[in-house]
CSV table of C-alpha atoms and ligand atoms in Angstrom, one decimal:
chain,number,residue,atom,x,y,z
A,1,MET,CA,109.3,-169.7,4.7
A,2,ASP,CA,111.3,-168.2,7.6
A,3,ARG,CA,110.8,-170.3,10.6
A,4,TRP,CA,111.3,-167.1,13.1
A,5,ASP,CA,109.8,-163.6,12.4
A,6,SER,CA,112.1,-161.7,14.6
A,7,SER,CA,115.9,-161.3,13.6
A,8,CYS,CA,116.6,-161.7,17.2
A,9,LEU,CA,115.5,-165.4,17.4
A,10,ALA,CA,116.5,-166.5,13.9
A,11,GLY,CA,119.5,-167.3,15.1
A,12,LEU,CA,118.2,-170.4,17.2
A,13,SER,CA,118.4,-174.0,15.9
A,14,ALA,CA,115.2,-175.4,17.4
A,15,ASP,CA,111.9,-174.4,15.6
A,16,PRO,CA,108.8,-172.9,17.6
A,17,ALA,CA,107.2,-176.1,18.2
A,18,ALA,CA,110.6,-177.7,19.4
A,19,LEU,CA,111.1,-174.7,22.1
A,20,ALA,CA,107.8,-174.9,23.2
A,21,VAL,CA,108.5,-178.7,24.0
A,22,GLU,CA,111.6,-177.9,25.9
A,23,ALA,CA,109.8,-174.9,27.8
A,24,LEU,CA,107.2,-177.4,29.0
A,25,GLU,CA,109.8,-180.1,30.0
A,26,LEU,CA,111.9,-177.7,31.9
A,27,LEU,CA,108.4,-176.6,33.8
A,28,GLY,CA,107.8,-180.5,34.4
A,29,LEU,CA,104.5,-180.4,32.8
A,30,PRO,CA,102.9,-183.1,31.1
A,31,ASP,CA,103.0,-182.6,27.2
A,32,SER,CA,99.3,-183.0,27.1
A,33,ALA,CA,98.0,-181.2,23.3
A,34,GLU,CA,96.1,-178.1,25.2
A,35,LEU,CA,99.4,-177.7,27.0
A,36,SER,CA,101.8,-178.2,24.0
A,37,ALA,CA,99.3,-175.6,22.1
A,38,LEU,CA,99.6,-173.2,24.7
A,39,SER,CA,103.3,-173.5,24.7
A,40,GLU,CA,103.5,-173.0,21.2
A,41,ASP,CA,101.4,-170.0,21.1
A,42,GLY,CA,103.7,-168.5,23.3
A,43,VAL,CA,106.9,-168.9,21.7
A,44,LYS,CA,105.1,-168.1,18.3
A,45,THR,CA,103.6,-164.7,20.0
A,46,PHE,CA,106.8,-164.0,21.8
A,47,ASP,CA,108.4,-164.1,18.3
A,48,ALA,CA,105.6,-162.1,16.3
A,49,ALA,CA,105.6,-159.1,19.0
A,50,LEU,CA,109.6,-158.9,19.0
A,51,ALA,CA,109.3,-158.9,15.3
A,52,VAL,CA,107.2,-155.6,15.6
A,53,GLY,CA,108.4,-154.2,18.7
A,54,GLN,CA,105.1,-154.3,20.7
A,55,PRO,CA,105.3,-155.6,24.1
A,56,ALA,CA,101.9,-154.9,24.6
A,57,VAL,CA,101.0,-157.9,22.1
A,58,LEU,CA,102.9,-160.4,24.5
A,59,ALA,CA,101.6,-158.8,27.3
A,60,ASP,CA,97.8,-159.4,26.2
A,61,PHE,CA,99.0,-163.1,25.5
A,62,LEU,CA,100.8,-163.4,29.0
A,63,SER,CA,97.6,-162.3,30.9
A,64,TYR,CA,95.5,-164.7,28.7
A,65,ALA,CA,98.0,-167.7,29.0
A,66,ALA,CA,98.4,-167.5,33.0
A,67,SER,CA,94.8,-168.1,33.4
A,68,ARG,CA,94.7,-171.0,30.9
A,69,LEU,CA,97.8,-172.7,32.7
A,70,GLU,CA,95.7,-172.3,35.9
A,71,VAL,CA,93.2,-174.1,34.3
A,72,LEU,CA,94.9,-176.9,32.4
A,73,ALA,CA,97.6,-177.5,35.1
A,74,PRO,CA,95.9,-176.4,38.2
A,75,GLY,CA,98.7,-175.4,41.0
A,76,GLN,CA,101.2,-177.0,38.6
A,77,ALA,CA,103.4,-174.3,37.7
A,78,HIS,CA,103.0,-170.4,38.1
A,79,PRO,CA,102.7,-168.4,35.0
A,80,GLN,CA,106.2,-166.4,36.6
A,81,GLU,CA,108.0,-169.8,36.5
A,82,ALA,CA,107.1,-170.7,32.9
A,83,VAL,CA,108.2,-166.9,32.2
A,84,ALA,CA,111.5,-167.6,34.0
A,85,SER,CA,112.0,-171.0,32.2
A,86,PHE,CA,111.8,-169.5,28.8
A,87,ARG,CA,114.0,-166.8,29.7
A,88,GLY,CA,116.7,-169.4,31.0
A,89,LEU,CA,116.4,-171.0,27.3
A,90,LEU,CA,116.7,-167.6,25.8
A,91,ARG,CA,119.9,-167.0,27.5
A,92,GLU,CA,121.3,-170.5,26.9
A,93,ARG,CA,120.9,-170.6,23.3
A,94,LEU,CA,121.1,-167.0,22.0
A,95,SER,CA,124.2,-164.7,21.7
A,96,ALA,CA,124.9,-162.6,24.4
A,97,PRO,CA,123.3,-159.3,22.5
A,98,ASP,CA,120.5,-161.3,21.1
A,99,ALA,CA,119.7,-162.7,24.5
A,100,ARG,CA,119.9,-159.2,26.1
A,101,ALA,CA,117.5,-157.4,23.4
A,102,ALA,CA,115.3,-160.5,23.8
A,103,GLU,CA,115.2,-160.4,27.8
A,104,ASP,CA,114.8,-156.5,27.8
A,105,PHE,CA,111.6,-156.8,25.2
A,106,LEU,CA,110.4,-159.7,27.7
A,107,ASP,CA,110.8,-157.2,30.7
A,108,ARG,CA,109.2,-154.4,29.0
A,109,ALA,CA,106.0,-157.0,28.2
A,110,LEU,CA,106.1,-158.1,31.9
A,111,ASP,CA,105.5,-154.7,33.2
A,112,LEU,CA,102.8,-154.1,31.1
A,113,THR,CA,100.9,-157.7,31.8
A,114,LEU,CA,98.0,-158.0,34.1
A,115,TRP,CA,98.0,-161.0,36.0
A,116,ALA,CA,94.3,-161.2,37.2
A,117,ALA,CA,91.9,-163.1,35.5
A,118,PRO,CA,89.6,-161.1,33.5
A,119,GLN,CA,86.5,-159.5,34.9
A,120,GLU,CA,83.0,-160.1,34.4
A,121,PRO,CA,81.3,-157.6,32.1
A,122,ASP,CA,79.7,-154.7,33.8
A,123,GLN,CA,75.8,-154.9,33.9
A,124,ASP,CA,75.5,-151.9,31.8
A,125,ARG,CA,77.7,-153.1,28.9
A,126,PHE,CA,76.2,-156.5,29.1
A,127,GLY,CA,72.5,-155.9,29.0
A,128,PRO,CA,69.5,-158.1,29.5
A,129,LEU,CA,69.2,-159.0,25.6
A,130,ALA,CA,72.7,-160.0,25.9
A,131,ARG,CA,71.9,-161.8,29.0
A,132,GLY,CA,69.2,-163.7,27.7
A,133,TYR,CA,70.6,-164.9,24.8
A,134,LEU,CA,73.8,-166.2,26.7
A,135,THR,CA,71.7,-168.0,28.5
A,136,LEU,CA,70.0,-169.7,26.0
A,137,VAL,CA,72.8,-170.8,24.2
A,138,LEU,CA,74.2,-172.1,27.2
A,139,GLN,CA,71.4,-174.2,27.8
A,140,GLY,CA,72.0,-175.6,24.3
A,141,ARG,CA,68.3,-173.7,23.2
A,142,ARG,CA,69.7,-172.3,20.2
A,143,GLU,CA,66.1,-172.2,18.5
A,144,ASP,CA,65.0,-170.1,21.3
A,145,ALA,CA,68.3,-168.0,21.2
A,146,ARG,CA,67.3,-167.4,17.3
A,147,ALA,CA,63.6,-166.7,18.4
A,148,LEU,CA,64.8,-164.1,20.9
A,149,VAL,CA,67.0,-162.2,18.3
A,150,GLN,CA,64.0,-162.1,15.8
A,151,ASP,CA,61.7,-161.0,18.6
A,152,ALA,CA,63.9,-157.8,19.7
A,153,LEU,CA,64.3,-157.1,15.6
A,154,ARG,CA,60.6,-157.2,15.4
A,155,ASP,CA,60.1,-154.8,18.5
A,156,GLY,CA,62.4,-152.3,16.7
A,157,THR,CA,65.7,-153.2,18.6
A,158,SER,CA,68.3,-152.1,15.7
A,159,ILE,CA,70.8,-154.2,13.6
A,160,ARG,CA,73.8,-152.1,15.2
A,161,THR,CA,72.4,-152.9,18.7
A,162,ILE,CA,72.1,-156.7,18.1
A,163,LEU,CA,75.5,-157.1,16.3
A,164,VAL,CA,77.4,-154.8,19.0
A,165,ASP,CA,75.8,-155.3,22.3
A,166,VAL,CA,74.3,-158.7,21.8
A,167,LEU,CA,76.2,-160.8,19.8
A,168,GLU,CA,79.7,-159.5,20.0
A,169,ALA,CA,79.3,-158.6,23.9
A,170,ALA,CA,78.2,-162.6,24.3
A,171,GLN,CA,81.1,-163.7,22.1
A,172,ARG,CA,83.6,-161.9,24.2
A,173,GLU,CA,81.8,-163.1,27.4
A,174,ILE,CA,82.0,-166.6,26.3
A,175,GLY,CA,85.6,-166.3,25.5
A,176,ARG,CA,86.1,-164.9,29.3
A,177,ARG,CA,84.2,-168.0,30.5
A,178,TRP,CA,86.2,-170.7,28.7
A,179,GLN,CA,89.5,-168.5,29.6
A,180,VAL,CA,88.9,-169.1,33.1
A,181,GLY,CA,87.4,-172.7,32.7
A,182,GLU,CA,83.9,-172.0,33.9
A,183,ILE,CA,82.8,-173.6,30.2
A,184,THR,CA,84.0,-176.1,28.0
A,185,VAL,CA,85.6,-175.7,24.4
A,186,ALA,CA,82.4,-177.9,23.5
A,187,GLN,CA,80.2,-174.8,24.6
A,188,GLU,CA,82.1,-171.9,23.4
A,189,HIS,CA,82.3,-173.8,19.7
A,190,TYR,CA,78.2,-174.2,20.2
A,191,CYS,CA,77.8,-170.6,21.1
A,192,THR,CA,80.0,-169.3,18.2
A,193,ALA,CA,78.0,-171.7,16.0
A,194,VAL,CA,74.7,-170.4,17.0
A,195,THR,CA,75.9,-166.9,16.6
A,196,GLN,CA,77.2,-167.6,13.2
A,197,MET,CA,73.7,-168.9,12.6
A,198,VAL,CA,72.0,-165.8,13.8
A,199,LEU,CA,74.2,-163.9,11.7
A,200,ALA,CA,72.9,-165.6,8.9
A,201,ASP,CA,69.6,-165.0,10.1
A,202,LEU,CA,70.0,-161.1,10.0
A,203,TYR,CA,71.2,-161.1,6.4
A,204,PRO,CA,67.5,-160.3,4.8
A,205,TYR,CA,67.7,-157.1,6.9
A,206,LEU,CA,71.1,-156.0,6.4
A,207,PHE,CA,70.2,-154.3,2.7
A,208,THR,CA,69.1,-150.9,3.1
A,209,GLY,CA,69.4,-150.0,-0.7
A,210,THR,CA,71.7,-146.9,-0.1
A,211,GLY,CA,75.2,-148.7,-0.9
A,212,GLY,CA,76.9,-148.5,-4.3
A,213,ALA,CA,79.1,-145.4,-4.1
A,214,ARG,CA,81.5,-147.1,-1.1
A,215,ARG,CA,83.0,-150.3,-1.5
A,216,LEU,CA,85.4,-152.1,0.5
A,217,VAL,CA,87.0,-156.0,0.1
A,218,ALA,CA,87.6,-157.7,3.5
A,219,VAL,CA,90.0,-160.7,3.8
A,220,ASP,CA,91.1,-162.6,7.1
A,221,ALA,CA,94.7,-162.8,7.5
A,222,PRO,CA,96.4,-166.0,6.4
A,223,GLY,CA,96.0,-168.3,9.3
A,224,SER,CA,93.1,-166.7,10.9
A,225,LEU,CA,90.3,-169.1,12.1
A,226,HIS,CA,88.5,-166.2,14.0
A,227,GLN,CA,85.9,-165.4,11.1
A,228,VAL,CA,83.1,-163.8,13.5
A,229,GLY,CA,84.5,-160.4,14.2
A,230,LEU,CA,85.1,-159.3,10.6
A,231,ARG,CA,81.8,-160.6,9.9
A,232,MET,CA,80.4,-158.4,11.9
A,233,VAL,CA,82.4,-155.5,10.8
A,234,VAL,CA,81.3,-156.4,7.3
A,235,ASP,CA,77.6,-157.0,8.0
A,236,LEU,CA,77.4,-153.6,9.6
A,237,LEU,CA,79.3,-151.8,6.9
A,238,GLU,CA,76.7,-153.2,4.7
A,239,HIS,CA,73.9,-152.4,6.8
A,240,GLU,CA,75.4,-148.4,7.1
A,241,GLY,CA,75.4,-148.1,3.2
A,242,TRP,CA,78.6,-149.7,2.1
A,243,GLU,CA,78.9,-152.2,-0.8
A,244,THR,CA,80.9,-155.1,0.6
A,245,THR,CA,82.5,-158.2,-0.4
A,246,HIS,CA,84.3,-160.7,2.4
A,247,VAL,CA,86.8,-163.1,1.2
A,248,ARG,CA,88.4,-165.7,3.1
A,249,SER,CA,92.1,-165.8,3.5
A,250,ALA,CA,93.5,-165.6,-0.1
A,251,ASP,CA,97.1,-165.3,-1.6
A,252,ALA,CA,98.5,-161.5,-2.4
A,253,GLU,CA,97.5,-161.7,-6.4
A,254,ALA,CA,94.0,-162.9,-5.6
A,255,ILE,CA,93.0,-160.1,-2.9
A,256,VAL,CA,94.5,-157.5,-5.6
A,257,GLU,CA,92.5,-158.6,-8.2
A,258,GLN,CA,89.1,-158.8,-5.8
A,259,VAL,CA,89.8,-155.0,-4.6
A,260,ALA,CA,90.5,-153.8,-8.6
A,261,LYS,CA,87.5,-155.9,-10.1
A,262,ALA,CA,85.2,-154.2,-7.1
A,263,ARG,CA,86.7,-151.0,-7.5
A,264,ALA,CA,87.0,-150.7,-3.6
A,265,ALA,CA,88.1,-147.8,-1.6
A,266,VAL,CA,88.9,-149.8,1.1
A,267,LEU,CA,90.5,-152.9,2.0
A,268,ALA,CA,90.0,-154.3,5.4
A,269,ILE,CA,92.1,-156.9,6.9
A,270,SER,CA,91.5,-158.8,10.3
A,271,ALA,CA,94.0,-160.7,12.4
A,272,SER,CA,93.1,-162.6,15.3
A,273,MET,CA,96.4,-163.8,16.9
A,274,PRO,CA,99.9,-162.0,16.8
A,275,GLY,CA,101.5,-165.0,14.4
A,276,GLN,CA,99.5,-163.5,11.7
A,277,ILE,CA,100.9,-159.9,11.8
A,278,SER,CA,104.0,-160.7,9.7
A,279,GLY,CA,101.2,-162.2,6.9
A,280,VAL,CA,99.1,-159.0,7.0
A,281,ARG,CA,102.6,-156.8,6.6
A,282,ALA,CA,103.3,-158.9,3.4
A,283,LEU,CA,99.9,-158.6,2.0
A,284,ILE,CA,99.8,-154.7,2.5
A,285,SER,CA,103.2,-154.7,0.9
A,286,ALA,CA,101.9,-156.6,-1.9
A,287,VAL,CA,99.1,-154.4,-2.4
A,288,ARG,CA,100.9,-151.3,-2.0
A,289,ALA,CA,103.1,-152.3,-5.0
A,290,ASP,CA,100.6,-153.4,-7.1
A,291,PRO,CA,99.1,-150.0,-9.9
A,292,ARG,CA,96.0,-151.7,-10.3
A,293,VAL,CA,94.7,-150.7,-6.6
A,294,ARG,CA,96.9,-147.6,-6.2
A,295,GLY,CA,95.2,-145.3,-3.5
A,296,VAL,CA,92.8,-148.0,-1.9
A,297,LYS,CA,93.2,-147.4,1.9
A,298,VAL,CA,93.9,-150.2,4.0
A,299,LEU,CA,92.3,-150.8,7.3
A,300,VAL,CA,93.6,-153.5,9.9
A,301,GLY,CA,91.6,-154.8,12.6
A,302,GLY,CA,91.5,-157.5,15.1
A,303,ARG,CA,92.7,-158.3,18.8
A,304,PRO,CA,96.7,-157.7,18.2
A,305,PHE,CA,95.5,-154.1,16.5
A,306,THR,CA,93.4,-153.4,19.3
A,307,VAL,CA,96.0,-153.9,22.0
A,308,ALA,CA,98.8,-152.4,20.4
A,309,PRO,CA,97.4,-149.7,17.6
A,310,ASP,CA,100.9,-148.6,16.9
A,311,LEU,CA,100.7,-151.7,14.5
A,312,VAL,CA,99.0,-149.7,12.2
A,313,THR,CA,102.2,-148.2,11.1
A,314,ALA,CA,104.6,-151.1,11.5
A,315,VAL,CA,102.4,-153.1,9.0
A,316,GLY,CA,101.9,-150.3,6.7
A,317,ALA,CA,97.9,-150.0,7.1
A,318,ASP,CA,96.2,-146.2,7.2
A,319,ALA,CA,94.0,-146.6,9.9
A,320,THR,CA,92.5,-149.5,12.6
A,321,ALA,CA,89.1,-149.7,14.5
A,322,THR,CA,88.4,-151.6,17.8
A,323,SER,CA,85.0,-152.6,16.9
A,324,ALA,CA,82.3,-152.8,13.8
A,325,ALA,CA,80.9,-149.6,15.2
A,326,ASP,CA,84.4,-147.8,15.2
A,327,ALA,CA,84.9,-149.4,11.9
A,328,VAL,CA,82.2,-147.7,10.2
A,329,THR,CA,83.3,-144.4,11.5
A,330,VAL,CA,87.1,-144.5,10.3
A,331,CYS,CA,85.9,-146.0,7.0
A,332,ASN,CA,83.4,-143.2,6.2
A,333,ARG,CA,86.5,-140.8,7.4
A,334,LEU,CA,89.2,-142.5,5.0
A,335,VAL,CA,86.8,-142.2,2.2
A,336,ARG,CA,86.2,-138.4,2.8
A,337,ALA,CA,90.0,-137.9,3.2
A,338,ARG,CA,90.2,-139.7,-0.3
A,339,SER,CA,87.9,-137.5,-2.2
B,401,LIG,C1,84.9,-168.1,18.9
B,401,LIG,C2,86.4,-168.3,19.2
B,401,LIG,C3,87.5,-169.2,18.9
B,401,LIG,C4,87.0,-169.8,17.4
B,401,LIG,C5,86.6,-169.1,16.2
B,401,LIG,C6,85.4,-169.9,15.2
B,401,LIG,C7,85.4,-168.7,14.1
B,401,LIG,N1,84.3,-169.3,12.9
B,401,LIG,O1,85.1,-167.8,14.0
B,401,LIG,C8,87.9,-170.9,17.4
B,401,LIG,C9,87.6,-172.1,18.0
B,401,LIG,C10,88.4,-171.4,16.0
B,401,LIG,C11,89.3,-170.4,18.2
B,401,LIG,C12,90.5,-170.9,17.9
B,401,LIG,C13,91.4,-170.2,18.2
B,401,LIG,N2,91.2,-169.0,19.3
B,401,LIG,CO1,89.6,-168.1,19.9
B,401,LIG,N3,88.3,-167.0,20.6
B,401,LIG,C14,87.2,-167.3,20.2
B,401,LIG,C15,86.3,-166.3,21.1
B,401,LIG,C16,85.6,-167.0,22.2
B,401,LIG,C17,85.4,-165.4,20.5
B,401,LIG,C18,85.7,-164.8,18.8
B,401,LIG,C19,84.8,-163.6,18.5
B,401,LIG,O2,83.8,-164.1,18.0
B,401,LIG,N4,84.8,-162.4,19.1
B,401,LIG,C20,84.0,-161.6,18.6
B,401,LIG,C21,84.4,-160.5,17.8
B,401,LIG,C22,83.3,-159.4,17.3
B,401,LIG,O3,85.6,-159.9,18.4
B,401,LIG,P1,87.1,-159.7,17.5
B,401,LIG,O4,87.2,-160.8,16.8
B,401,LIG,O5,88.1,-158.9,18.3
B,401,LIG,O6,86.4,-158.6,16.7
B,401,LIG,C23,86.4,-157.0,16.9
B,401,LIG,C24,87.3,-156.3,16.8
B,401,LIG,O7,88.7,-157.0,17.1
B,401,LIG,C25,87.2,-155.8,15.5
B,401,LIG,N5,88.1,-156.5,14.5
B,401,LIG,C26,88.1,-157.8,14.2
B,401,LIG,N6,88.6,-157.9,13.0
B,401,LIG,C27,88.6,-156.3,12.4
B,401,LIG,C28,88.8,-155.8,11.3
B,401,LIG,C29,89.2,-155.0,11.0
B,401,LIG,C30,89.7,-154.4,9.7
B,401,LIG,C31,88.7,-153.8,12.0
B,401,LIG,C32,88.4,-152.6,11.4
B,401,LIG,C33,88.2,-154.2,13.0
B,401,LIG,C34,88.4,-155.4,13.2
B,401,LIG,O8,85.8,-155.6,15.3
B,401,LIG,C35,85.2,-156.8,15.8
B,401,LIG,C36,83.7,-156.6,15.9
B,401,LIG,O9,84.0,-155.6,16.9
B,401,LIG,C37,87.4,-165.4,21.4
B,401,LIG,C38,87.1,-164.6,22.5
B,401,LIG,C39,87.2,-162.9,22.3
B,401,LIG,N7,87.2,-162.2,23.4
B,401,LIG,O10,86.9,-162.3,21.2
B,401,LIG,C40,88.7,-166.2,21.4
B,401,LIG,C41,89.9,-166.0,21.5
B,401,LIG,C42,90.2,-164.7,20.0
B,401,LIG,N8,90.9,-167.0,21.4
B,401,LIG,C43,91.9,-167.1,21.3
B,401,LIG,C44,92.5,-168.2,21.4
B,401,LIG,C45,94.0,-168.2,21.9
B,401,LIG,C46,92.5,-169.0,20.5
B,401,LIG,C47,93.2,-170.2,19.8
B,401,LIG,C48,95.1,-170.1,19.7
B,401,LIG,C49,93.4,-171.4,20.6
B,401,LIG,C50,93.6,-172.7,20.5
B,401,LIG,N9,94.7,-173.0,21.4
B,401,LIG,O11,93.6,-173.4,19.5
B,401,LIG,C51,92.9,-170.1,18.6
B,401,LIG,C52,93.5,-169.8,17.4
B,401,LIG,C53,92.8,-170.2,16.1
B,401,LIG,C54,93.8,-169.1,15.0
B,401,LIG,N10,94.6,-169.8,14.2
B,401,LIG,O12,93.3,-167.9,14.7
B,401,LIG,C55,92.5,-166.2,22.5
B,401,LIG,C56,93.3,-164.8,22.0
B,401,LIG,C57,94.1,-164.7,23.4
B,401,LIG,C58,95.3,-163.8,23.0
B,401,LIG,N11,95.3,-162.7,24.2
B,401,LIG,O13,96.1,-163.9,22.1
B,401,LIG,C59,90.7,-165.7,22.3
B,401,LIG,C60,91.0,-164.3,23.5
B,401,LIG,C61,90.5,-166.5,23.8
B,401,LIG,C62,89.5,-166.3,25.1
B,401,LIG,N12,90.0,-165.7,26.1
B,401,LIG,O14,88.3,-166.5,24.6
B,401,LIG,N13,88.6,-169.1,18.9
């Protein structure tokens, strides 16, 4: 497997992990596990975003990394210094034309980067039910959080509202609080585990008996550990009349077989981190080349596609959607266009 996705960085003798360690050393930061992971994610994101020519993907990571750097090494290094030391490494290690191309890309990403910490969600979008759910989860009151959702369902709150306005909103807010250091990673893990439990509780309510004609197979990109987003997409589709199969990341042959067996109209692929984009592209080209699944529409989604929708073309997909609700609309449009 190639160590680098972008042709510009292919000439480096170091691999991403080694380059990340050097970048940390240059900044004089300790090589703690979390700082090393942040630095390595930065190098991999730079490479992945450069490979597909999408500075917005790098800009999104830089604003996240700036908050994390402040949490992990408060006052010890400014994010701009981290960028400058990485730029120095590129100049020192790459040929002049490659360094120029890489720096030019970095500058385009910097122009798009918001260095401010993410804002709290506004109260209209983060309503009383979402706030109540998050409060209970953060107090460690798992059963009360589950009961809150069950009561809301009994009182007539729709599955769509629970998925989109409560669980998805709570997950995003949990992420924001972790990013700025207001909660620990253990609290984030607990919240996500409770959300997964609530998703399982919703299962009996999902099936409306109106599915059948529209079938979809969903898969997480190779290397993706973020399962909740795609799960929400699949659950809402199922609830709104689709017959769905969600498979965890698997090799292209197994996915093609699954799509063929299910006679699926749509293959949905979720990527959560920029480093997974090349895997998505490889999977789509394997699907496109296989006559058993000719005509299947490919829908991609997840954070990289939300921040850089042009990636749809770069990976060879047919469409993207930014949320579960949006995914239902787009999937319905895709099958209408096919028939
Ligand atoms: C929970 C969580 C985790 C958990 C996931 C557990 C699990 N079983 O799913 C764990 C701990 C594993 C994790 C790991 C990491 N995470 Co994390 N994580 C989160 C968090 C807090 C919530 C994820 C979530 O549930 N989101 C809610 C869903 C609803 O949103 P979503 O995933 O974007 O999905 C929606 C859309 O994107 C879209 N969609 C998604 N897939 C698809 C597919 C299709 C086909 C379509 C149409 C649409 C679509 O619809 C979904 C529903 O609306 C997010 C915060 C956030 N804002 O999402 C960070 C977040 C995504 N993680 C992040 C990071 C950096 C990481 C790590 C690198 C951390 C680390 N150093 O280890 C690793 C990487 C793991 C990997 N290799 O994939 C960053 C990404 C930053 C960036 N800009 O690049 C975030 C944003 C950090 C943050 N601010 O909280 N994480």
